[in-house]
XYZ file of C-alpha atoms in Angstrom:
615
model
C 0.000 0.000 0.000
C 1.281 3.442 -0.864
C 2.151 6.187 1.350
C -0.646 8.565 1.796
C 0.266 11.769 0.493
C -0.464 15.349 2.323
C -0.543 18.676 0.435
C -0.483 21.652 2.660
C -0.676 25.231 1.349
C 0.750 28.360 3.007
C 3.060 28.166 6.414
C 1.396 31.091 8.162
C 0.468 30.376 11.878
C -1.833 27.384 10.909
C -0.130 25.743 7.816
C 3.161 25.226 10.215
C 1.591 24.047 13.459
C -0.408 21.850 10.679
C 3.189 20.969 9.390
C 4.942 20.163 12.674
C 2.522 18.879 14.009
C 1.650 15.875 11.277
C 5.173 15.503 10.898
C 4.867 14.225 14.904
C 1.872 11.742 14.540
C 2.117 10.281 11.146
C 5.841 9.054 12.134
C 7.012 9.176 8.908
C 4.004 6.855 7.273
C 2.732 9.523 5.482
C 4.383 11.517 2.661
C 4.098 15.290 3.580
C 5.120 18.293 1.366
C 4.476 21.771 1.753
C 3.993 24.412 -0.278
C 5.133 28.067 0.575
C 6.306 31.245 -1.159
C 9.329 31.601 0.990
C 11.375 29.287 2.993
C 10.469 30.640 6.595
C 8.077 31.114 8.766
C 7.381 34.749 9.557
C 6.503 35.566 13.569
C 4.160 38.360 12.469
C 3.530 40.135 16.456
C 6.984 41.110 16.173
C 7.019 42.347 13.043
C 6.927 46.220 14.156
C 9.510 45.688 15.965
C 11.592 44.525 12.562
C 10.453 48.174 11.171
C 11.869 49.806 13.911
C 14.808 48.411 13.999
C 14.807 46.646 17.035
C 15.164 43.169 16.017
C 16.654 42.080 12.391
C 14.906 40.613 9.908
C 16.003 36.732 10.508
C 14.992 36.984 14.287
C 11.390 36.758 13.321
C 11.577 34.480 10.263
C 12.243 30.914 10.915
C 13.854 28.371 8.862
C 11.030 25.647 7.516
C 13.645 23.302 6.278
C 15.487 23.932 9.879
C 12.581 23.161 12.061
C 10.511 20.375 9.966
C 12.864 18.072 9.062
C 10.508 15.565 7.985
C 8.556 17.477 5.628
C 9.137 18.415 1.700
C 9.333 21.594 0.992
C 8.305 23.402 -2.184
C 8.892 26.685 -3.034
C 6.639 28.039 -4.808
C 2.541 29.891 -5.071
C -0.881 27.789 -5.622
C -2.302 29.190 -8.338
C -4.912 26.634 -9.051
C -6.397 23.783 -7.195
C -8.219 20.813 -9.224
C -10.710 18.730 -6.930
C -11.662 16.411 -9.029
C -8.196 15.559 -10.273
C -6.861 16.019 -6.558
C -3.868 18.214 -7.763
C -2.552 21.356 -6.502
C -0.728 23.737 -9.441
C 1.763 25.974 -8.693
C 4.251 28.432 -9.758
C 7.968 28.849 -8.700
C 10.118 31.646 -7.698
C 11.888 31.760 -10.977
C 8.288 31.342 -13.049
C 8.672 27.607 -13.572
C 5.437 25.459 -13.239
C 4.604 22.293 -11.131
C 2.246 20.157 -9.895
C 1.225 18.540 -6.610
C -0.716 15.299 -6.343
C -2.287 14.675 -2.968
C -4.749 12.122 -1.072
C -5.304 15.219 1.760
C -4.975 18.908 1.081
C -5.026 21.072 3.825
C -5.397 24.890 2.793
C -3.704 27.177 5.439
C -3.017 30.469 2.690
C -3.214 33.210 4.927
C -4.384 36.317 4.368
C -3.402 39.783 2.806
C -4.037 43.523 2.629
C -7.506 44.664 3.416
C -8.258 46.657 0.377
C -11.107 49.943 0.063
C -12.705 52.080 -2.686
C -10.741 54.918 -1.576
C -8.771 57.150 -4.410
C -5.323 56.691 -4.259
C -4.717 54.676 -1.588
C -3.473 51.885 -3.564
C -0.741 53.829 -5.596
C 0.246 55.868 -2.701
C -0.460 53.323 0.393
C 2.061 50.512 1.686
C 0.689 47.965 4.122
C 2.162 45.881 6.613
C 1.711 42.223 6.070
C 5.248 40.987 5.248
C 8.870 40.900 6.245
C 9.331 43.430 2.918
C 6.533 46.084 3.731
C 8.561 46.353 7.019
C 12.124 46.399 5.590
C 10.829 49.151 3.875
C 8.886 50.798 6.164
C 11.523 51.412 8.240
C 14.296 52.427 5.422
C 11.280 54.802 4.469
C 10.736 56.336 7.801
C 14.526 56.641 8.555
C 15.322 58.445 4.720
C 12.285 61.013 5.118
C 13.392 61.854 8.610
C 17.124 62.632 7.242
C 15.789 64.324 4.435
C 13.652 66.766 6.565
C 16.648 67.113 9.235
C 18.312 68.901 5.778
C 15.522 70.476 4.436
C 15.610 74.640 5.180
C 11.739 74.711 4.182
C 9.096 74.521 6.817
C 6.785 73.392 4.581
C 8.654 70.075 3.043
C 10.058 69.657 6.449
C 6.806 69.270 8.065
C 5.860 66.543 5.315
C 8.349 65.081 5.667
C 8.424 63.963 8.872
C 4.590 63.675 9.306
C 3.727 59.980 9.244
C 0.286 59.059 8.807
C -0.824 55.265 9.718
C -4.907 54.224 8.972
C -5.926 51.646 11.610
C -5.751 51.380 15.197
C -6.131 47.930 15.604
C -3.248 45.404 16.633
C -1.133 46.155 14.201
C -1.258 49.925 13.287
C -1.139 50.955 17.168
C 2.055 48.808 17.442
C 3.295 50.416 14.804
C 2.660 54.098 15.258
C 3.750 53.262 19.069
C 7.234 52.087 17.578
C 7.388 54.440 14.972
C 7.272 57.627 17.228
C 9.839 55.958 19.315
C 12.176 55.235 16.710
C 11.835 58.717 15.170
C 11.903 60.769 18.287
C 15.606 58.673 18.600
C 16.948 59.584 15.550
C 16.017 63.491 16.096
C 17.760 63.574 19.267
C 20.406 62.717 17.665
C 20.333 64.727 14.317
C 18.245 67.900 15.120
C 16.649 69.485 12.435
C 17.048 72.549 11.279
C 13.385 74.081 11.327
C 13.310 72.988 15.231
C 10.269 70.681 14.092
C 10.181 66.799 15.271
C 8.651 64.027 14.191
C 4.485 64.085 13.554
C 2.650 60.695 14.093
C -1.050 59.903 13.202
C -3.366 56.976 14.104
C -6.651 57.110 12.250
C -9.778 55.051 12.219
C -13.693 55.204 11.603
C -13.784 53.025 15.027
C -14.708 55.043 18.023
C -11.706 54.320 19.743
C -8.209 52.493 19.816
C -8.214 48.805 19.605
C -12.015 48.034 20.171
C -11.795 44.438 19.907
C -9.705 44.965 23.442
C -10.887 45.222 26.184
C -11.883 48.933 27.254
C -8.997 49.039 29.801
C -6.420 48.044 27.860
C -7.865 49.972 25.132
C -7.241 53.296 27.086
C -3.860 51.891 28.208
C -2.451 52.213 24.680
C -4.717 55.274 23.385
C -2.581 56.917 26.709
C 0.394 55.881 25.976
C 0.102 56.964 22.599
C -0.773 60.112 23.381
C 2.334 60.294 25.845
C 4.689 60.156 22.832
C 2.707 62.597 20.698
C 0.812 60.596 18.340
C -2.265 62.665 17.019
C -4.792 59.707 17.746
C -8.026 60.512 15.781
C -11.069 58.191 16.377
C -13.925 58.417 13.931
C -11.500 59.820 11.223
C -10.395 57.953 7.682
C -8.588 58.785 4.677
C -10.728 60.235 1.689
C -8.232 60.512 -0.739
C -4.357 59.779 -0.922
C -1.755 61.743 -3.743
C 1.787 61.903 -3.806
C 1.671 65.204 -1.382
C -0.124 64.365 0.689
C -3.792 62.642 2.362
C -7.562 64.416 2.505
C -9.109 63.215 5.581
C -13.119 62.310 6.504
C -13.530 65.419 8.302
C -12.047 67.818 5.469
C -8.858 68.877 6.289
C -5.655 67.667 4.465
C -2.357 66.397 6.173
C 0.857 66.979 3.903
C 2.961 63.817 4.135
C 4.992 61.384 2.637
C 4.111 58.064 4.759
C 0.961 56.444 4.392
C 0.920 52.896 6.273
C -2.544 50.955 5.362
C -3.194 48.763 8.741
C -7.291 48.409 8.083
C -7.072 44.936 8.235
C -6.744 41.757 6.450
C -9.165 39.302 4.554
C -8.846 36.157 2.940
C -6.237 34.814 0.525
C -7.950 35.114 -2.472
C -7.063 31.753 -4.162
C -9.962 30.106 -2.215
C -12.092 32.017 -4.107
C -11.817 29.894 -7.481
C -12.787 26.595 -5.602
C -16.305 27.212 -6.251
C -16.992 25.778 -2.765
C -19.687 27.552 -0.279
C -17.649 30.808 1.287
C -18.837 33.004 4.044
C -17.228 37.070 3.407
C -14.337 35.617 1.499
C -13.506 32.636 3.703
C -13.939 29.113 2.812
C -17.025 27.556 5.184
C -15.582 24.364 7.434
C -17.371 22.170 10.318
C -16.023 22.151 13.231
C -13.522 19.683 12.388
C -11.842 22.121 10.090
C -13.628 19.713 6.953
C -14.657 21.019 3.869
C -18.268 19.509 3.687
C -18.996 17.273 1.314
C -15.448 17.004 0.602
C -13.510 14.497 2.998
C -10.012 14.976 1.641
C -10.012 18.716 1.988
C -9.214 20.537 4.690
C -9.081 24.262 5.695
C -7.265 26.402 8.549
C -6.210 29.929 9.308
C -7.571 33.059 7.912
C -8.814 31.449 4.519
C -11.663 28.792 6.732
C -14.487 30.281 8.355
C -14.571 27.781 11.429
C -18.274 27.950 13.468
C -17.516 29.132 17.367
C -18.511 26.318 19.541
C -18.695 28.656 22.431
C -20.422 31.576 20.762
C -22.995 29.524 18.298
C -24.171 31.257 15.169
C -20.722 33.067 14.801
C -17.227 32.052 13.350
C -13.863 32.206 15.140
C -11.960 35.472 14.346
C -8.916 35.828 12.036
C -6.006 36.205 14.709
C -2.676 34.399 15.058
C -3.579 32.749 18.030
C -7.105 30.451 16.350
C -4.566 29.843 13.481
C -2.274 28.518 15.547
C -5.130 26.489 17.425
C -6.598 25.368 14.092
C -3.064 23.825 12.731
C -2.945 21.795 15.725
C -6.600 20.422 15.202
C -6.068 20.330 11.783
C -3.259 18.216 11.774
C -5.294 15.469 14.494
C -8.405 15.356 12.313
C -5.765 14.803 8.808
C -4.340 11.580 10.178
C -7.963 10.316 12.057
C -9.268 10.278 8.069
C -6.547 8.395 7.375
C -7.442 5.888 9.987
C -5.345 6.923 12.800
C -6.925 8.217 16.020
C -10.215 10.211 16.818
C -11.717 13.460 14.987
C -11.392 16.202 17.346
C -14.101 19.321 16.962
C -11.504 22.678 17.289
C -12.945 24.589 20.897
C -11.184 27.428 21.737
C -10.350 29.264 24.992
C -9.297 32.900 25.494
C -6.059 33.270 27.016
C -5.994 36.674 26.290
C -4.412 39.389 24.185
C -0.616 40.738 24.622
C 0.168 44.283 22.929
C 3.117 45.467 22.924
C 4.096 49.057 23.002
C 7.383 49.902 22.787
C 9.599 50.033 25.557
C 8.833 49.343 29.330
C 4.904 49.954 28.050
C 2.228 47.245 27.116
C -1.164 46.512 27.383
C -2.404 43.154 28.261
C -4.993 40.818 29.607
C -3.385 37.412 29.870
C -5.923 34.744 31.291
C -8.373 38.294 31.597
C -6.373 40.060 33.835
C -5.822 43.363 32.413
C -2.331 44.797 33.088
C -0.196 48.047 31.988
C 3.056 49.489 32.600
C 6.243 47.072 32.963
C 4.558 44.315 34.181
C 2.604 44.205 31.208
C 6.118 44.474 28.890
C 7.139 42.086 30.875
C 4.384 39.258 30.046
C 4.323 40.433 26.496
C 7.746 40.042 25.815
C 7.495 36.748 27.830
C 4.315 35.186 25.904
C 6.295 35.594 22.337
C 9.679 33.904 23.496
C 7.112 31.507 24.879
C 4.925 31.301 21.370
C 7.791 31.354 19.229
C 8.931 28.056 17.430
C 12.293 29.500 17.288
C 14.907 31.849 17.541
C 14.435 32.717 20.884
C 17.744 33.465 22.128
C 18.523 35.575 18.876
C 15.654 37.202 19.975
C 16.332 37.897 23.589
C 19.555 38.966 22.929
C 18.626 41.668 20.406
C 16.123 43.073 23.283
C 18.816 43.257 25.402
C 21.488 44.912 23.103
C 18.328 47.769 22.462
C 18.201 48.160 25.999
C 21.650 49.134 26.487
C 22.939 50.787 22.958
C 21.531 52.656 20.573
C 19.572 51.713 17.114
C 21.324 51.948 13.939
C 19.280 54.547 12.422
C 20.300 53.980 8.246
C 18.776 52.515 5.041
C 19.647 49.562 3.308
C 17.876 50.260 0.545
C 16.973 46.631 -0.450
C 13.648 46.501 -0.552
C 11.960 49.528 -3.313
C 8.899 51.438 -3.073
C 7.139 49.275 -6.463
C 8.731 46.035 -5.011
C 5.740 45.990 -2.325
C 2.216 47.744 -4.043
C -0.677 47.650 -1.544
C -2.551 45.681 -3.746
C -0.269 41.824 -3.696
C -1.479 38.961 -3.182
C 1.638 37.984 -2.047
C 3.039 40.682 0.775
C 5.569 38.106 2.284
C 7.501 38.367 -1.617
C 8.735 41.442 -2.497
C 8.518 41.871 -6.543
C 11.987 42.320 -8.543
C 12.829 43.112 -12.014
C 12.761 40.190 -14.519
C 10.391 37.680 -12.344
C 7.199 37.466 -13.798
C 4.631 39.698 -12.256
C 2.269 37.515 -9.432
C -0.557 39.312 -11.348
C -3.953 37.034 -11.680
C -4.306 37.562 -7.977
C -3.599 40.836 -7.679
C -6.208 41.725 -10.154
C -8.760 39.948 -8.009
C -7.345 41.582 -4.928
C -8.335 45.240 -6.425
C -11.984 43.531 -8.135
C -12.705 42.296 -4.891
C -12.193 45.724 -3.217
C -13.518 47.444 -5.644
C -10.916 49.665 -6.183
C -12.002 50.215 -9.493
C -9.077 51.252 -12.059
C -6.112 49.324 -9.966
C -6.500 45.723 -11.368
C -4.182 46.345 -14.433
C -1.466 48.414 -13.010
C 0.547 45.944 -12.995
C 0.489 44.066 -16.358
C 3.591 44.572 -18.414
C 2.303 47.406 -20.221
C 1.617 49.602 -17.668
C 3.845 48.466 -15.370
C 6.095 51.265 -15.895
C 4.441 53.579 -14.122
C 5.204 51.682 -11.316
C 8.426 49.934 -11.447
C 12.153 51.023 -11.233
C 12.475 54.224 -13.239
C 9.167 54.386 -14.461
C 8.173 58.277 -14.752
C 5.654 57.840 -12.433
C 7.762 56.903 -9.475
C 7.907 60.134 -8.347
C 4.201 59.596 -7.467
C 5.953 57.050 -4.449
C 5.743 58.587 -1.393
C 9.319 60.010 -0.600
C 10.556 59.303 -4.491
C 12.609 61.110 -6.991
C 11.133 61.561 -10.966
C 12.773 58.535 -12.160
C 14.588 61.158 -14.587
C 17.038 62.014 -11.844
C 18.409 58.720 -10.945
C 21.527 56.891 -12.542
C 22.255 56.930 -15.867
C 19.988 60.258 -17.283
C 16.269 58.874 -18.395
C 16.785 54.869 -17.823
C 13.187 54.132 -17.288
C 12.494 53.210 -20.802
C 15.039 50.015 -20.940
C 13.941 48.992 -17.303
C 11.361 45.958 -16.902
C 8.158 46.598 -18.304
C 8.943 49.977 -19.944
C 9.612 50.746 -23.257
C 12.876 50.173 -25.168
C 15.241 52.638 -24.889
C 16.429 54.223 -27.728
C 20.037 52.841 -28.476
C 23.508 54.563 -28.796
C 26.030 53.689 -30.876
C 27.774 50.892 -28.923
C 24.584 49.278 -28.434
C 23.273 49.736 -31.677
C 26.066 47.159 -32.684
C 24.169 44.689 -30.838
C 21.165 43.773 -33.524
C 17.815 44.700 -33.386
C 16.664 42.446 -30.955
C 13.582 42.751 -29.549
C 13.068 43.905 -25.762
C 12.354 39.967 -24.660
C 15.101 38.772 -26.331
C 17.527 41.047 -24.892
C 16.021 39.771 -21.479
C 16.450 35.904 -22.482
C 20.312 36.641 -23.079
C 21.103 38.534 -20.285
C 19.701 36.636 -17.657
C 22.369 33.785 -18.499
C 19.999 31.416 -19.135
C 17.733 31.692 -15.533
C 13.894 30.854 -16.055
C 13.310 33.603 -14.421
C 12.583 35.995 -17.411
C 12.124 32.842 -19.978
C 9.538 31.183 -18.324
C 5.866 32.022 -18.436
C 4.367 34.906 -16.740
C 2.697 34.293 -13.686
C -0.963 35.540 -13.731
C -0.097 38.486 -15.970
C -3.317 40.840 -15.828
C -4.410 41.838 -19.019
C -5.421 45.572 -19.256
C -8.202 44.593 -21.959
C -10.269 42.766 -19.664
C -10.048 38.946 -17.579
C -7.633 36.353 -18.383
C -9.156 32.943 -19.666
C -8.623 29.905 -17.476
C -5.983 27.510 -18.157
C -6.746 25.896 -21.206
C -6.816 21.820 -20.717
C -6.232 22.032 -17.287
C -9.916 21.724 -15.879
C -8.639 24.456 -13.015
C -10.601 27.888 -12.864
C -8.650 30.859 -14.211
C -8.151 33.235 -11.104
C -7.760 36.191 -13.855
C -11.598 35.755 -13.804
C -12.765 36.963 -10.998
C -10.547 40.226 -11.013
C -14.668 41.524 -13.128
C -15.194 42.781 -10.084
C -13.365 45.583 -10.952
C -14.632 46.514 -14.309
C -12.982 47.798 -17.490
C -14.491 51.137 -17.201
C -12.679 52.642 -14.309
C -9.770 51.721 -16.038
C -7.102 54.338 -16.014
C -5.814 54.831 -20.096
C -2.331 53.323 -20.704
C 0.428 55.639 -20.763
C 1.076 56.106 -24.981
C 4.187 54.980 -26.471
C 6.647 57.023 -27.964
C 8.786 59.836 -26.409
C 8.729 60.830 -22.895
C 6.339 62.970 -21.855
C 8.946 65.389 -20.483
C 8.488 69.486 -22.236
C 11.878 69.063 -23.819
C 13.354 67.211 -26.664
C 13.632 63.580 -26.269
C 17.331 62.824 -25.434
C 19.357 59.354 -26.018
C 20.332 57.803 -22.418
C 23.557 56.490 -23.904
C 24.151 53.005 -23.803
C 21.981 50.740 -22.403
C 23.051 49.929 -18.978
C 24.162 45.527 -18.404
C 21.431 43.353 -17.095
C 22.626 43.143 -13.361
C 22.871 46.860 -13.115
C 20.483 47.028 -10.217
C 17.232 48.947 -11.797
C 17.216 52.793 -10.448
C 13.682 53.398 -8.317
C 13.203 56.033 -5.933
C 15.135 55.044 -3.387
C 18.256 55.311 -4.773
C 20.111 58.328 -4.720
C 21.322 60.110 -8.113
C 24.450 59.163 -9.034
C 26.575 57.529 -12.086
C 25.848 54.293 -13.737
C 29.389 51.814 -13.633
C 29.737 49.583 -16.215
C 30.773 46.236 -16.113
C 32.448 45.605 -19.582
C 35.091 48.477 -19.687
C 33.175 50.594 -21.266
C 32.034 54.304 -19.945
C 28.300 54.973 -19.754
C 26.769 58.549 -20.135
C 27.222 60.267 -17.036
C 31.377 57.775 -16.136
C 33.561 60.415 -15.246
């Protein structure tokens, strides 16, 4: 008899205690593989922390491969599930295509950015869902403060260091609490010039901070906020973002650089081509975490709406600490359908809710005993060493080092402002030149929103208004016009632009087309010769899969509509008032691609020959 085979998707909270756990119980009888986007898993709670610079990056991501030794992994996206034929398809890092045959399929995909109707706030927004949004985030935060320490205008100081973040639930008061911390630091330090500091904001239509909390805790952080100067505006939203700047609900306008979106989360949207009974966006479960009518499927995390035993009529929230639950449940009621043990229904307890604020300062109610002050640091810090599956002494020791020495206030500049658009499906991958775009989801992530005129921005065609270069990158908050960075106007030979117009030297090289060019100079990496992954077509839906019985994703992106559509940017010259002029050469492939976080400066390069610009 074969080995039963067990697919699981995503390695949030619930696809790794899902992972670990049937690793444990199926004692290597079973053949388990999952399938993830990256090769960690991500310790979200302590991901402000990450943007602030207390803790690096690889403190809160842990190694799959490291900690489940007994389980395949593949990296790589689901981008189509086929019941019938009991196969999961997917699409690798570097575009190449695979699929997964299974006798159990547990979906654990996650969630991503909570999206809304509002103008702008998809081109101008970043959200926080994903180890890139915070690398950036915090290279962001730490270039617009230096930038307004040297600014001699009142006016660009000010919006410069005004930092605007929508949504005071878990996550945005964490981060606005870090934020001014981090900021007020660095301007200690490096004074500015107008004698202005740092500006935080925490908005939200809710009535006041962190109303899923309770009240008492809920005024313990609105206080504490307060205490470090954060505006905190209840009742308030963002009408409209632009490049300058944000028009609020109640009609005034805040001049600023920094929007962080922190609304919320839903549902990963590849559920949503299953064609299986949903409840707003999640896919409906018994209490056994079973698809009904479906015995091999299960369903766990944010994507499964699982009924509350203890609160009948309603389902259980979408928090870290059910997915965690579920994954454990999950994995129990997985091997009892394979004939092992009993079903288990999932029944949860609270054990309460740990915030953590910065500093000494917390709010928390563990086992419903609300506490503030140290005491409450204390037990926060104390419940994630305890919750974490790893890296705890890393951990520990970088709260330590904080305590005693100073933060390293710089940018890295690794992660760009178009490597991490609002509107992803995908916020733990950051997007890089030559990979083909992730783009079938996104397009249902801004139908589903109804952000109406955002599901094509990121086909190939219009892409470069968005990515490195592209003239519209000075719409980014904090970027440059993609004129003035390296190498004169080299927007229109970046990925996704248009071809540049060749010099000389390079006019030597044929007249190969712009794909072509690609193909050569990735030295032979499938990364920009393999197929696009869920390119969205600016003409309307992509068909499904031809052959492969799986629903196309592009589909449901209808949502949207073709009307709202913003016009494609028209070929030709630049629309700058002068003459066209020729860039020069065209730069080599691995000449990383000029966004707005780079500063101006030459382009090197690597042949021996001198680019436009080499001294």
């Amino acid at each position: 008899m074969s080995r039963p085979r067990i697919v699981i998707v995503g390695a949030g909270f619930a696809g790794y205690r899902t992972a670990r756990t049937l690793s444990r119980l199926t004692r290597h009888q079973a053949d388990i593989t999952l399938l993830n986007p990256t090769d960690y898993f991500l310790y979200l709670p302590l991901l402000p922390q990450v943007a602030a610079g207390i803790l690096e990056p690889r403190r809160v991501s842990v190694s799959l491969s490291g900690t489940l030794p007994h389980v395949r992994l593949v990296l790589g996206e689901a981008d189509g599930i086929d019941l019938d034929g009991r196969s999961v398809h997917y699409t690798g890092p570097e575009g190449e295509e695979g699929t997964l045959a299974y006798d159990r399929l547990v979906l654990a995909a996650g969630s991503v950015n909570k999206l809304l109707p509002i103008p702008g706030v998809a081109e101008h927004a970043h959200g926080f869902r994903g180890l890139p949004e915070a690398l950036y985030l915090r290279d962001h935060v730490t270039r617009q403060v230096e930038l307004a320490a040297a600014a001699d205008d009142r006016a660009e100081c000010a919006a410069r260091c005004t930092f605007v973040v929508v949504g005071a639930g878990y996550t945005g008061t964490e981060v606005a609490a870090h934020g001014a911390m981090y900021t007020d630091a660095q301007v200690r330090r490096h004074p500015m010039r107008t004698g202005m500091r740092p500006r935080w904001m925490l908005l939200d239509v809710a009535p006041r901070v962190m109303p899923e909390m309770d009240e008492r805790l809920s005024r313990t952080a609105e206080r504490v906020l307060r205490q470090r100067g954060v505006e905190v505006r209840m009742g308030t939203s963002v009408q409209e973002a632009t490049h300058d700047g944000v028009v609020l609900t109640d009609g005034s306008t805040v001049d600023t650089r920094t929007l962080v979106w922190c609304v919320g989360v839903r549902p990963d949207p590849l559920v949503e081509s299953l064609g299986l009974p949903m409840e707003r966006g999640r896919l409906l479960v018994d209490p056994h975490l079973q698809v009904p009518g479906r015995p091999e499927l299960f369903a766990c995390g944010d994507v499964a709406a699982v009924p509350d035993l203890n609160q009948p009529g309603q389902y259980t929230p979408m928090t870290a600490q059910h997915a965690w639950r579920h994954g454990k449940v999950c994995a129990h009621n997985v091997v009892a359908s394979l004939g092992r043990g009993q079903r288990r229904a999932y029944r949860h307890r609270d054990m309460g809710f740990v915030v953590d604020l910065g500093g000494a300062k917390a709010a928390a109610n563990p086992l419903g005993l609300p506490m503030s002050g140290p005491a409450a640091g204390a037990v926060t810090r104390g419940y994630h060493l305890a919750a974490m599956p790893g890296n705890r002494v890393r951990v520990a020791a970088d709260w330590l080092l904080d305590a005693v020495l100073p933060r390293q206030a710089v940018q890295l500049g690794l992660v760009r402002s178009w490597s991490v658009p609002l509107e992803s499906s995908s916020p733990e991958v950051a997007r890089v030149p030559g990979r083909p775009e992730q783009s079938g989801k996104d397009a249902v992530a801004a139908g589903t929103a109804g952000t109406a005129g955002t599901a094509g921005k990121h086909a190939d065609g219009d892409d470069a208004k968005k990515q490195p270069g592209g003239e519209p990158a000075k719409k980014q908050p904090g970027g440059e016009p993609g004129k003035n960075q390296p190498g004169g106007e080299p927007a229109k030979n970046q990925p996704g632009g248009e071809p540049a117009k060749r010099g000389p030297e390079a006019a030597s090289a044929g007249s190969r087309s712009h794909g072509e060019r690609a193909k050569g100079s990735q030295s032979g990496s499938p990364r920009a010769s393999g197929k696009p992954r869920r390119a969205v077509e600016a003409a309307g839906p992509r068909p499904a899969r031809g052959g492969s019985g799986k629903p196309g994703k592009s589909s449901r992106a209808s949502g949207a509509g073709s009307a709202g559509k913003r016009p494609t940017a028209p070929s030709g010259p630049s629309r700058s008032a002068g003459p066209p002029t020729d860039p020069g050469p065209e730069p080599p492939a691995n000449q990383p691609p000029p966004g707005p976080d780079i500063a101006p400066g030459p382009v090197r390069r690597t042949d021996g020959r001198a680019a436009e610009g080499d001294s």
